[in-house]
Amino acid sequence: MVILRLAIPTPMRRSFDYLPPQGIDCSNLTPGIRVKVPFGNRELVGILLEIANHSEFPVHKLKPALEVLDETPPLPTHLFELARWSASYYQHPVGDALAQALPVLLRKGSPCERAHEHLWRATCDASPEQLGKTAHKQRELLSALIEHPQGISSDALRAEGYNTQLLKTLVEKGQAESFVHHPTHDTHADILHEAPLTLNTQQAAALDALNRCEGFAPVLLEGITGSGKTEVYLQAIEKQLREGKQALVLVPEIGLTPQTVTRFKTRFQVPVVVLHSNLSDRQRLDAWLQARDGDARIVIGTRSAIFTPLKNPGIIIVDEEHDPSFKQQDGYRYSARDLAIARAQREKIAVVLGSATPSLETLHNAQQLRYQWLRITERAGNASAPRFELLDVKHQPLQAGLSASLIEKIRTTLNSGTQVLVFINRRGFAPTLSCHDCGWIADCNRCDAHMTLHRNPPHLHCHHCDKQTPIPMRCGDCGSDQLQPIGAGTERTEDSLKRLFPDTPVLRIDRDTTQRKDAMAQMMKQIHTGEPCILVGTQMLAKGHHFPKVTLVAILNADSGLFSADFRGMERTAQLVLQVAGRAGRADHPGEVIMQTYHADHPTLQHLVHQGYATFAQQELAQRQQAQLPPYIHYALLRAEANGSGRAEAFLAAVREQLESDILLPSGVQWLGPFPSPMEKRAGMHRAQLLIQGHNRRNLHQLLHTLTHFLEQNRETRKVRWSIDVDPADTF
Ligand code: ADP
Ligand code: ZN
Ligand code: ZN
């Protein structure tokens, strides 16, 4: 009896049994291969988990699978195991988790092979003499083919003015032929394209430590912004390449940091593949296969690239490891940073988590000696750290968020011939539109949130559910026409800066101005001319950019995060402030950072500004330990949302009650809640959450497995949408 136990991409957390397709030899079916099966009235692509000889279902009820799609599994064993482990750890349906580890074309059942590139060449006994004397064009084409013994694409030939008909004629005369081209890389060429920089002492020490790593080696590389971490990555990768290995580099957002990709491509003469969101499904599969087959030597990608297979893995680098984008926030809620550690452990290689502002989780792991801890405390080259000033704006009139003394400072900076960066973490014109007569505020009717006023084009926009409406002419309450924008977002600040500095270009960089594909690149080009200009933007400006001519960074509204409901609010604020500040004075120009704040005396801000991130992080960790918050305890959230107020909360209360009476709570595991979510209503749904915490991961996960199983079986769950978030990045 042979039964195929399959993972099928459905929301159900279980495997499915099928009989093998009729008449196939089952002796060499390996777990991991894809199998096409009938599922309801659809055909789905599943993945073989195991071959069983017994099913809990009566065998006559099992359906035969339709087709075995692979001879060998698309994912190498280590990655297949990682993906299965991850599904279980993050309580996600295994079929969907495995599907998400594969490129879209493989999920749909396409063959696991690269697109063939057809090239043209002359046949071995081709000769122009055999062509008629008058066939000039044919002779010309044949000579062109003879000049390219490696083959030439039909596109290239067309560009030279030879049409397809001409090629066909040569083929018919036995003079030309097409063949399938398998790109190979000249492995004997030097891997370097440009010489590496000479490292300073701290960089050299870090590189040396990385080069001495053997087997599984998790490393935190903590280096202030501009300290030359990227240079250390490049040289660590160089060593791996020389040993025939490959490197995987994870970055927060490729579209925003084209410079980083360029640095990898200009340093090395090896194939680099970049997995960015503009790739077609076909291009993505080709890139994935190049990595799997060892042809691509460096793979750069965002979160989902963590599942890219490598034939000869050498090192994994997670740049800006603190960045929240490494954690997927919906559906399959995995953390690519944490999976990078789990992956490196399976592949027995080094994994470098790099940041100027490491997450407290990672710092804690380094302190516990679970990670090796490397530090770079000085800026590289001639650059020096920027001077930091807290500007108290209490009782000061603000003009679109800018105080008079800041405006003065911007003026002197521009006059000295350098550039200014103004950071404001809010896009749109103003965060609220309010009635001057009665205080009414334009709210989103689907969320517990205000609508943001946008001027360009004019509309109200909810940044939580994306609802957009025209700007009302009258107050929704008293009918007055005295509606006014309150507060400032990037659009409004841009407006005022343009009026204040009419002769200086003002570039706004936020989600609204970078929608167009090449918009970001265009603006970067202008910035890199070095001419005086003002950049106004959101946290998009904080990520990995190198602006050599920016000497003044102004931070307008970052201190609101100090009082966030989330216990990570403080950490996030500190990281954001220091990342933005890090854009100042990166080359030979010393930089200055001015942070406007209403809380200039706040002890946390004071520590951050005067003693730096390390001291701040120490104190923050001490407080987390005292309050028993992560990383000193592990969290999972059961979230629920339902139509109608109170229903999600009642559902969670019932779940808790039922489970508390039914099971022995594993030791040290606690429930907290249910509570309404901090923004209770969102996109028309009412939301609540139940927090589950434990000191011991194993015990916590034991409860989570029971919980998931219970929720899957429970009929009540049909009326609410629920999800489990393990190690949540936001606790609301
Ligand atoms: P980080 O990634 O830590 O922010 P980068 O690697 O981007 O820092 O380095 C910042 C700048 O310093 C870059 O322009 C880089 O070329 C330069 N740099 C890095 N290392 C050195 C070095 N050893 N000597 C001179 N310049 C360096
Ligand atoms: Zn009113
Ligand atoms: Zn909304």
mmCIF file of N, CA and C and ligand atoms in Angstrom, residues 197-200 203 223-231 263 380-381 546 586, ligand 1:
data_model
loop_
_atom_site.group_PDB
_atom_site.id
_atom_site.type_symbol
_atom_site.label_atom_id
_atom_site.label_comp_id
_atom_site.label_asym_id
_atom_site.label_seq_id
_atom_site.Cartn_x
_atom_site.Cartn_y
_atom_site.Cartn_z
ATOM 1 N N LEU A 197 38.707 48.458 -0.493
ATOM 2 C CA LEU A 197 39.304 49.568 0.258
ATOM 3 C C LEU A 197 40.237 48.995 1.325
ATOM 4 N N THR A 198 41.191 49.818 1.739
ATOM 5 C CA THR A 198 42.040 49.400 2.851
ATOM 6 C C THR A 198 41.253 49.614 4.139
ATOM 7 N N LEU A 199 41.074 48.557 4.893
ATOM 8 C CA LEU A 199 40.230 48.642 6.085
ATOM 9 C C LEU A 199 40.950 49.366 7.215
ATOM 10 N N ASN A 200 40.179 50.067 8.044
ATOM 11 C CA ASN A 200 40.795 50.614 9.261
ATOM 12 C C ASN A 200 40.868 49.504 10.315
ATOM 13 N N GLN A 203 37.552 47.783 11.359
ATOM 14 C CA GLN A 203 36.982 46.999 10.253
ATOM 15 C C GLN A 203 37.797 45.725 10.044
ATOM 16 N N GLY A 223 27.787 48.516 14.069
ATOM 17 C CA GLY A 223 28.696 49.583 13.657
ATOM 18 C C GLY A 223 27.882 50.822 13.385
ATOM 19 N N ILE A 224 28.293 51.958 13.907
ATOM 20 C CA ILE A 224 27.519 53.182 13.741
ATOM 21 C C ILE A 224 27.315 53.482 12.252
ATOM 22 N N THR A 225 26.346 54.326 11.937
ATOM 23 C CA THR A 225 26.078 54.635 10.530
ATOM 24 C C THR A 225 27.343 55.243 9.914
ATOM 25 N N GLY A 226 27.688 54.774 8.732
ATOM 26 C CA GLY A 226 28.876 55.289 8.059
ATOM 27 C C GLY A 226 30.177 54.686 8.555
ATOM 28 N N SER A 227 30.094 53.594 9.343
ATOM 29 C CA SER A 227 31.328 53.014 9.889
ATOM 30 C C SER A 227 31.957 52.028 8.911
ATOM 31 N N GLY A 228 31.317 51.803 7.773
ATOM 32 C CA GLY A 228 31.919 50.915 6.782
ATOM 33 C C GLY A 228 31.559 49.451 6.977
ATOM 34 N N LYS A 229 30.339 49.183 7.439
ATOM 35 C CA LYS A 229 29.894 47.784 7.577
ATOM 36 C C LYS A 229 29.803 47.123 6.210
ATOM 37 N N THR A 230 29.274 47.890 5.227
ATOM 38 C CA THR A 230 29.105 47.308 3.900
ATOM 39 C C THR A 230 30.459 46.862 3.340
ATOM 40 N N GLU A 231 31.488 47.648 3.586
ATOM 41 C CA GLU A 231 32.825 47.268 3.120
ATOM 42 C C GLU A 231 33.272 45.948 3.773
ATOM 43 N N ARG A 263 26.883 48.752 -5.286
ATOM 44 C CA ARG A 263 28.195 48.494 -4.689
ATOM 45 C C ARG A 263 28.598 47.032 -4.838
ATOM 46 N N ALA A 380 34.083 55.500 9.031
ATOM 47 C CA ALA A 380 35.167 55.124 8.131
ATOM 48 C C ALA A 380 35.670 56.350 7.369
ATOM 49 N N GLY A 381 36.852 56.233 6.804
ATOM 50 C CA GLY A 381 37.417 57.313 5.994
ATOM 51 C C GLY A 381 37.626 58.557 6.841
ATOM 52 N N HIS A 546 23.306 57.122 1.086
ATOM 53 C CA HIS A 546 24.551 57.816 1.302
ATOM 54 C C HIS A 546 24.394 59.160 0.605
ATOM 55 N N ARG A 586 28.364 62.504 5.906
ATOM 56 C CA ARG A 586 28.973 61.203 5.692
ATOM 57 C C ARG A 586 30.287 61.275 4.941
HETATM 58 P P1 ADP B 1 27.739 51.594 6.750
HETATM 59 O O1 ADP B 1 27.289 50.457 5.888
HETATM 60 O O2 ADP B 1 28.337 51.147 8.037
HETATM 61 O O3 ADP B 1 26.747 52.697 6.935
HETATM 62 P P2 ADP B 1 29.415 52.129 4.485
HETATM 63 O O4 ADP B 1 30.021 50.786 4.274
HETATM 64 O O5 ADP B 1 28.319 52.578 3.590
HETATM 65 O O6 ADP B 1 28.953 52.264 5.994
HETATM 66 O O7 ADP B 1 30.606 53.186 4.460
HETATM 67 C C1 ADP B 1 30.385 54.572 4.523
HETATM 68 C C2 ADP B 1 31.338 55.274 3.580
HETATM 69 O O8 ADP B 1 32.674 55.086 4.025
HETATM 70 C C3 ADP B 1 31.261 54.754 2.162
HETATM 71 O O9 ADP B 1 31.345 55.835 1.281
HETATM 72 C C4 ADP B 1 32.480 53.860 2.051
HETATM 73 O O10 ADP B 1 32.952 53.814 0.736
HETATM 74 C C5 ADP B 1 33.461 54.547 2.977
HETATM 75 N N1 ADP B 1 34.420 53.602 3.575
HETATM 76 C C6 ADP B 1 34.140 52.424 4.144
HETATM 77 N N2 ADP B 1 35.260 51.832 4.592
HETATM 78 C C7 ADP B 1 36.268 52.643 4.280
HETATM 79 C C8 ADP B 1 37.703 52.589 4.480
HETATM 80 N N3 ADP B 1 38.265 51.565 5.113
HETATM 81 N N4 ADP B 1 38.427 53.629 4.023
HETATM 82 C C9 ADP B 1 37.839 54.670 3.409
HETATM 83 N N5 ADP B 1 36.530 54.784 3.184
HETATM 84 C C10 ADP B 1 35.742 53.791 3.624
#
